[in-house]
Every structure is written in structure tokens, then in C-alpha cells.
CSV table of N, CA and C in Angstrom, one decimal:
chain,number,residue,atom,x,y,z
D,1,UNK,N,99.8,94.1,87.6
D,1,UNK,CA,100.5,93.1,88.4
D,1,UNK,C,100.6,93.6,89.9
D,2,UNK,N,100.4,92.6,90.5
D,2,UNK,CA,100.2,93.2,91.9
D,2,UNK,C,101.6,93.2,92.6
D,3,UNK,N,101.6,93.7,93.9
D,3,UNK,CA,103.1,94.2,94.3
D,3,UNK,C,103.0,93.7,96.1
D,4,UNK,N,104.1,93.2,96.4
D,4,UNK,CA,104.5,93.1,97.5
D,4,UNK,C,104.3,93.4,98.6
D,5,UNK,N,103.5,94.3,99.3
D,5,UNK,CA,103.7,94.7,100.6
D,5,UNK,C,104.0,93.8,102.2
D,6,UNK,N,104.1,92.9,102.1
D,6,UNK,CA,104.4,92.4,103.3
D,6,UNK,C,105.1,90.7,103.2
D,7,UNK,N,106.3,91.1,104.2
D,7,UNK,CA,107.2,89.6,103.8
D,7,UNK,C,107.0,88.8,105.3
D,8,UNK,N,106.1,87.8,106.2
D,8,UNK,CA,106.4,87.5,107.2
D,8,UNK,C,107.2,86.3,107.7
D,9,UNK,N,107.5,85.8,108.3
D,9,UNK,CA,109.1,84.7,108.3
D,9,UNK,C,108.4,83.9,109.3
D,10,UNK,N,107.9,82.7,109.8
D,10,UNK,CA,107.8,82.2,111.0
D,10,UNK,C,108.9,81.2,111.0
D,11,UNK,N,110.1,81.5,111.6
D,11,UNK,CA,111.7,80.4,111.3
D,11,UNK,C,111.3,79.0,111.7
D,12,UNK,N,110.1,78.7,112.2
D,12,UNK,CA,109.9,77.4,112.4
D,12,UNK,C,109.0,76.9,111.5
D,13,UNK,N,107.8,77.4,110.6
D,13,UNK,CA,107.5,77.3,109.8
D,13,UNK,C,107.0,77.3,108.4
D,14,UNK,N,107.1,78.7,107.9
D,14,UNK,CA,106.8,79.0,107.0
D,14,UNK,C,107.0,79.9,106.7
D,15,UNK,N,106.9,80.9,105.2
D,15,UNK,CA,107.2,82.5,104.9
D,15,UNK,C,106.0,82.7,104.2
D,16,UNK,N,105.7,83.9,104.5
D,16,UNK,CA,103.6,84.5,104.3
D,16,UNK,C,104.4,85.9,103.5
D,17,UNK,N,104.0,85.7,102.0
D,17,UNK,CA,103.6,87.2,101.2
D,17,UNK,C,102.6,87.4,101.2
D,18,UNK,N,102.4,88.9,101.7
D,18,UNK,CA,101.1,89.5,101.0
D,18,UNK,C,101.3,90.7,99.9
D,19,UNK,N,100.0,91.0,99.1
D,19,UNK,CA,100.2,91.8,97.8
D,19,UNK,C,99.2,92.8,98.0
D,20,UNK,N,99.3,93.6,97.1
D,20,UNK,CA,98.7,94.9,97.5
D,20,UNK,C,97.5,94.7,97.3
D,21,UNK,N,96.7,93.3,96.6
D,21,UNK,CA,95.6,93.0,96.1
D,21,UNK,C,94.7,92.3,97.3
D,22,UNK,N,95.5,92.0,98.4
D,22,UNK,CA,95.3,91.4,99.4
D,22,UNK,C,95.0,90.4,99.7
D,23,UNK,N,95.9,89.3,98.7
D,23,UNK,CA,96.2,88.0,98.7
D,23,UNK,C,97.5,87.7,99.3
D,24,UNK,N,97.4,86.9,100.1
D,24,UNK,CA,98.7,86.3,101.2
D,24,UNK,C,99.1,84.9,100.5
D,25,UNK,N,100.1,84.3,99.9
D,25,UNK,CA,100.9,83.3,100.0
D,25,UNK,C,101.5,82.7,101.3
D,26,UNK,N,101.3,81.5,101.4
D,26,UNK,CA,102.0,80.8,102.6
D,26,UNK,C,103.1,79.7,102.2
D,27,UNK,N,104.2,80.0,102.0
D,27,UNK,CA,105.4,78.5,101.8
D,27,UNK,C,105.7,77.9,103.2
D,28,UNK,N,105.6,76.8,103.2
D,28,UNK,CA,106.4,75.9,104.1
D,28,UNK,C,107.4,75.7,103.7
D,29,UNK,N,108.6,75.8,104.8
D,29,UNK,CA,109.8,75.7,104.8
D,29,UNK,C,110.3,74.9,103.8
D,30,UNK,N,109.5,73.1,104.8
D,30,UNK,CA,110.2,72.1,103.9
D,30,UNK,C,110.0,72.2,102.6
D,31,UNK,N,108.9,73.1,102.1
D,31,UNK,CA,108.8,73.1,100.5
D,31,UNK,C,109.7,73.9,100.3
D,32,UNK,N,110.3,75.5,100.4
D,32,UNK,CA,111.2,76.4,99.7
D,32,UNK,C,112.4,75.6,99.8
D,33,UNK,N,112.5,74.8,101.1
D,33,UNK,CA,113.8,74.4,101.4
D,33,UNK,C,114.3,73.4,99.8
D,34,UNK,N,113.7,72.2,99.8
D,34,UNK,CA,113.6,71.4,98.7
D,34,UNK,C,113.5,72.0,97.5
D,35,UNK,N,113.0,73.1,97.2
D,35,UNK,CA,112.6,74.0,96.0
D,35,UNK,C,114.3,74.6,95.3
D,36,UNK,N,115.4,74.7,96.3
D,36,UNK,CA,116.7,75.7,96.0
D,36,UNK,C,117.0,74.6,95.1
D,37,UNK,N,117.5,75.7,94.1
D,37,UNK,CA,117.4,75.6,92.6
D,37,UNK,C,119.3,75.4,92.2
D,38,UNK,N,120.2,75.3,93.5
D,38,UNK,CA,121.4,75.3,93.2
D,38,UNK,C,121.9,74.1,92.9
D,39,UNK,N,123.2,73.8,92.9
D,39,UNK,CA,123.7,72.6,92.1
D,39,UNK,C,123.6,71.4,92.7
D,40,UNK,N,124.1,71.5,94.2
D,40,UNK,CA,124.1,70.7,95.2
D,40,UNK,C,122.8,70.2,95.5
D,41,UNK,N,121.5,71.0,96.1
D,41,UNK,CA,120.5,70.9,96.4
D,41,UNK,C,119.9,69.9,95.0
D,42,UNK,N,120.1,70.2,93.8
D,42,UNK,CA,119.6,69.8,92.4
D,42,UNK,C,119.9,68.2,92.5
D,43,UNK,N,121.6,67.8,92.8
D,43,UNK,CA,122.0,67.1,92.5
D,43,UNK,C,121.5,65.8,93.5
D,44,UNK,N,121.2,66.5,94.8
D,44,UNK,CA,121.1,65.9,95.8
D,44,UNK,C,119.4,65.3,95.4
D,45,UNK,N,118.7,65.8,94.8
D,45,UNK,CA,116.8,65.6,94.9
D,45,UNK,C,117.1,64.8,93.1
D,46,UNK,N,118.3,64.3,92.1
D,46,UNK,CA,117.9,63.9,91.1
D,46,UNK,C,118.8,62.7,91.8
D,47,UNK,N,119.6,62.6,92.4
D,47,UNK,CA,119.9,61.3,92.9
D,47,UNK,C,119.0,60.6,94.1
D,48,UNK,N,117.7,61.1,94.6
D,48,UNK,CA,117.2,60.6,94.8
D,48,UNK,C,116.9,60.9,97.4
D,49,UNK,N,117.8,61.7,97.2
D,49,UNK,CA,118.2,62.6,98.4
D,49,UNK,C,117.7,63.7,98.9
D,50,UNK,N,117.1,63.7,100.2
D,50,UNK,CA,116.8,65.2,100.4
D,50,UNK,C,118.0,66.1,100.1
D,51,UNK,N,117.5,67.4,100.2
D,51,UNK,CA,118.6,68.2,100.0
D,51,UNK,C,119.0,68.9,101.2
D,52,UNK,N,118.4,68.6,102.2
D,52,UNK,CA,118.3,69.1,103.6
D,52,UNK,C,119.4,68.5,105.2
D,53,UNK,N,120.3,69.3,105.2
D,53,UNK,CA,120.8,68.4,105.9
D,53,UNK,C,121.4,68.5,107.6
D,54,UNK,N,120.1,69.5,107.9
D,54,UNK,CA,119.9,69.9,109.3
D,54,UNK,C,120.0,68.9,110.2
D,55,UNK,N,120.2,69.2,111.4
D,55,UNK,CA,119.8,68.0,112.9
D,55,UNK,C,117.9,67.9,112.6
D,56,UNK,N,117.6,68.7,113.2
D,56,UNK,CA,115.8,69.3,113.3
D,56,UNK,C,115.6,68.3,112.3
D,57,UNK,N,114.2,67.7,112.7
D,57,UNK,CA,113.6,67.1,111.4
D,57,UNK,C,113.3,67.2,110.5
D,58,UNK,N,113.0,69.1,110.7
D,58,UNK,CA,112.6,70.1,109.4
D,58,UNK,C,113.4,71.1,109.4
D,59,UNK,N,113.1,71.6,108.5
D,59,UNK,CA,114.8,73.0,108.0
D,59,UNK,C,113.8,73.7,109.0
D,60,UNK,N,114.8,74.8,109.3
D,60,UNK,CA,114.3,76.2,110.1
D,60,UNK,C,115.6,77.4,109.3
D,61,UNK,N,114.6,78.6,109.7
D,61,UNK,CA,115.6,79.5,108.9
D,61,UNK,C,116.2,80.3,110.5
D,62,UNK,N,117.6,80.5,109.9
D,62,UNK,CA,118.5,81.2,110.8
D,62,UNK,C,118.1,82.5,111.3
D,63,UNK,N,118.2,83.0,110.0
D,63,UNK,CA,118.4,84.6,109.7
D,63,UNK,C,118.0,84.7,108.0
D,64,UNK,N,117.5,85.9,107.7
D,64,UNK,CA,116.7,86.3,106.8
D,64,UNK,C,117.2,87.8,106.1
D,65,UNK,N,117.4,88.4,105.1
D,65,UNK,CA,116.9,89.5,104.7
D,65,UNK,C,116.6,89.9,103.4
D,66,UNK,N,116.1,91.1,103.3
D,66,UNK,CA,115.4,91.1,102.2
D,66,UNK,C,116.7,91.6,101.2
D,67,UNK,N,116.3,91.4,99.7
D,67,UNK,CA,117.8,91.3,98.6
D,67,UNK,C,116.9,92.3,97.6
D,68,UNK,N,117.6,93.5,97.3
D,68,UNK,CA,117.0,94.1,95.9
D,68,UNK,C,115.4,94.1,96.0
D,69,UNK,N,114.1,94.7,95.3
D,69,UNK,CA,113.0,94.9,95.2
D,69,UNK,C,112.0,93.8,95.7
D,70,UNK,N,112.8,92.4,95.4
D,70,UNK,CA,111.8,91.2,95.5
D,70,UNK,C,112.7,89.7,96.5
D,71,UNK,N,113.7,89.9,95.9
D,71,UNK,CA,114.7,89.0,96.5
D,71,UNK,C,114.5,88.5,98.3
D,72,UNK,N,115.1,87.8,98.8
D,72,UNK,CA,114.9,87.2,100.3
D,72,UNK,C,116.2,86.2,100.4
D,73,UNK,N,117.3,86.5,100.9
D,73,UNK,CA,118.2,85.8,101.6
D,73,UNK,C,117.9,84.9,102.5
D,74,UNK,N,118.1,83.9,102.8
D,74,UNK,CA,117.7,83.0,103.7
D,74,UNK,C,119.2,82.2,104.3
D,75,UNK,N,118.9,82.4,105.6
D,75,UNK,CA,120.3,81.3,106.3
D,75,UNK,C,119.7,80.1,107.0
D,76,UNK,N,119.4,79.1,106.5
D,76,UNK,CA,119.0,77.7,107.0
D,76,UNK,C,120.0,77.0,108.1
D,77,UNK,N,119.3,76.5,109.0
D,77,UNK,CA,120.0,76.1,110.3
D,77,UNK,C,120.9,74.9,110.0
D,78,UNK,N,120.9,74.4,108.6
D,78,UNK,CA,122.2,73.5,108.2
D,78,UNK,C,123.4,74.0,107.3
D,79,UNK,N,123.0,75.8,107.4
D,79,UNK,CA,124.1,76.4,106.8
D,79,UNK,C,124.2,76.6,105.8
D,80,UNK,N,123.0,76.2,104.6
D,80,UNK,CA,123.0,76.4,103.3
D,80,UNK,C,122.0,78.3,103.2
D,81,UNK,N,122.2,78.8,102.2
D,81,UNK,CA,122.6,80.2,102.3
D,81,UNK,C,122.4,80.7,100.9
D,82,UNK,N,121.7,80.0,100.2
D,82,UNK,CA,121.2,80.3,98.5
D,82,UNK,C,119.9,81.2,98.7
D,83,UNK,N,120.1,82.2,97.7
D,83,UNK,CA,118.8,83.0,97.8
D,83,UNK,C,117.5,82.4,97.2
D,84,UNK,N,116.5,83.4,97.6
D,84,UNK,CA,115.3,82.9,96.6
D,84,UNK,C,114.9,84.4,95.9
């Protein structure tokens, strides 16, 4: 199983894993943003709602850090604050 070495953040658009295999992942915001798996965000995307509820067009992240071995905190510029 490959392993983690590198977490990069661009707060305007996207978060880049790379693995020791030397495959990089790229998420777009708007996708992790939409992706939070909590009740509110859930309840908001089954009634038919973004879950997003920044000024910006697009989520941007605040502030960031890393949580436990794999974990990533995330502070979105509309204040939602659920990990991934």
C-alpha cells in the first residue's frame, strides 16, 4: 500500500497528494467541499442545495492542518470546519 509523502494546499484551488509510488492526486475544492460527509452538508445536497455557503463563487480554504497519520483539517472561508 503506498504511503503519503506530500500534502500540497493551493487555498484557491485544489489539494495535491503525492505517494511514495509517485502518484499525485489533485481534488478540487468544489469537489472535497461538496464531498463533507456531515449532517448539514448531507442534508443540504439531499434536499437538493449546495452545501456551500461562502460569498466567493467557489469555497477557498482558510487555514489547514494536518490530523493524526492521514487526517487534514480544513477551515473553509464560510466557516464550516469538518475534517477529511
Amino acid at each position: 500500500m503506498a504511503e503519503v509523502v506530500d500534502i500540497s494546499i493551493d487555498r484557491q484551488q485544489s489539494v495535491s497528494v503525492e505517494f511514495d509510488d509517485g502518484v499525485r492526486v489533485a481534488f478540487a475544492l468544489t469537489e472535497l467541499r461538496r464531498a463533507c460527509p456531515c449532517a448539514a452538508c448531507r442534508g443540504a445536497i439531499e434536499q437538493g442545495r449546495e452545501p456551500y455557503t461562502g460569498r466567493n463563487a467557489s469555497p477557498t480554504i482558510v487555514d489547514a492542518s494536518l490530523v493524526g497519520a492521514w487526517g487534514l483539517s480544513v477551515r473553509w472561508d464560510d466557516g464550516h470546519d469538518t475534517g477529511i
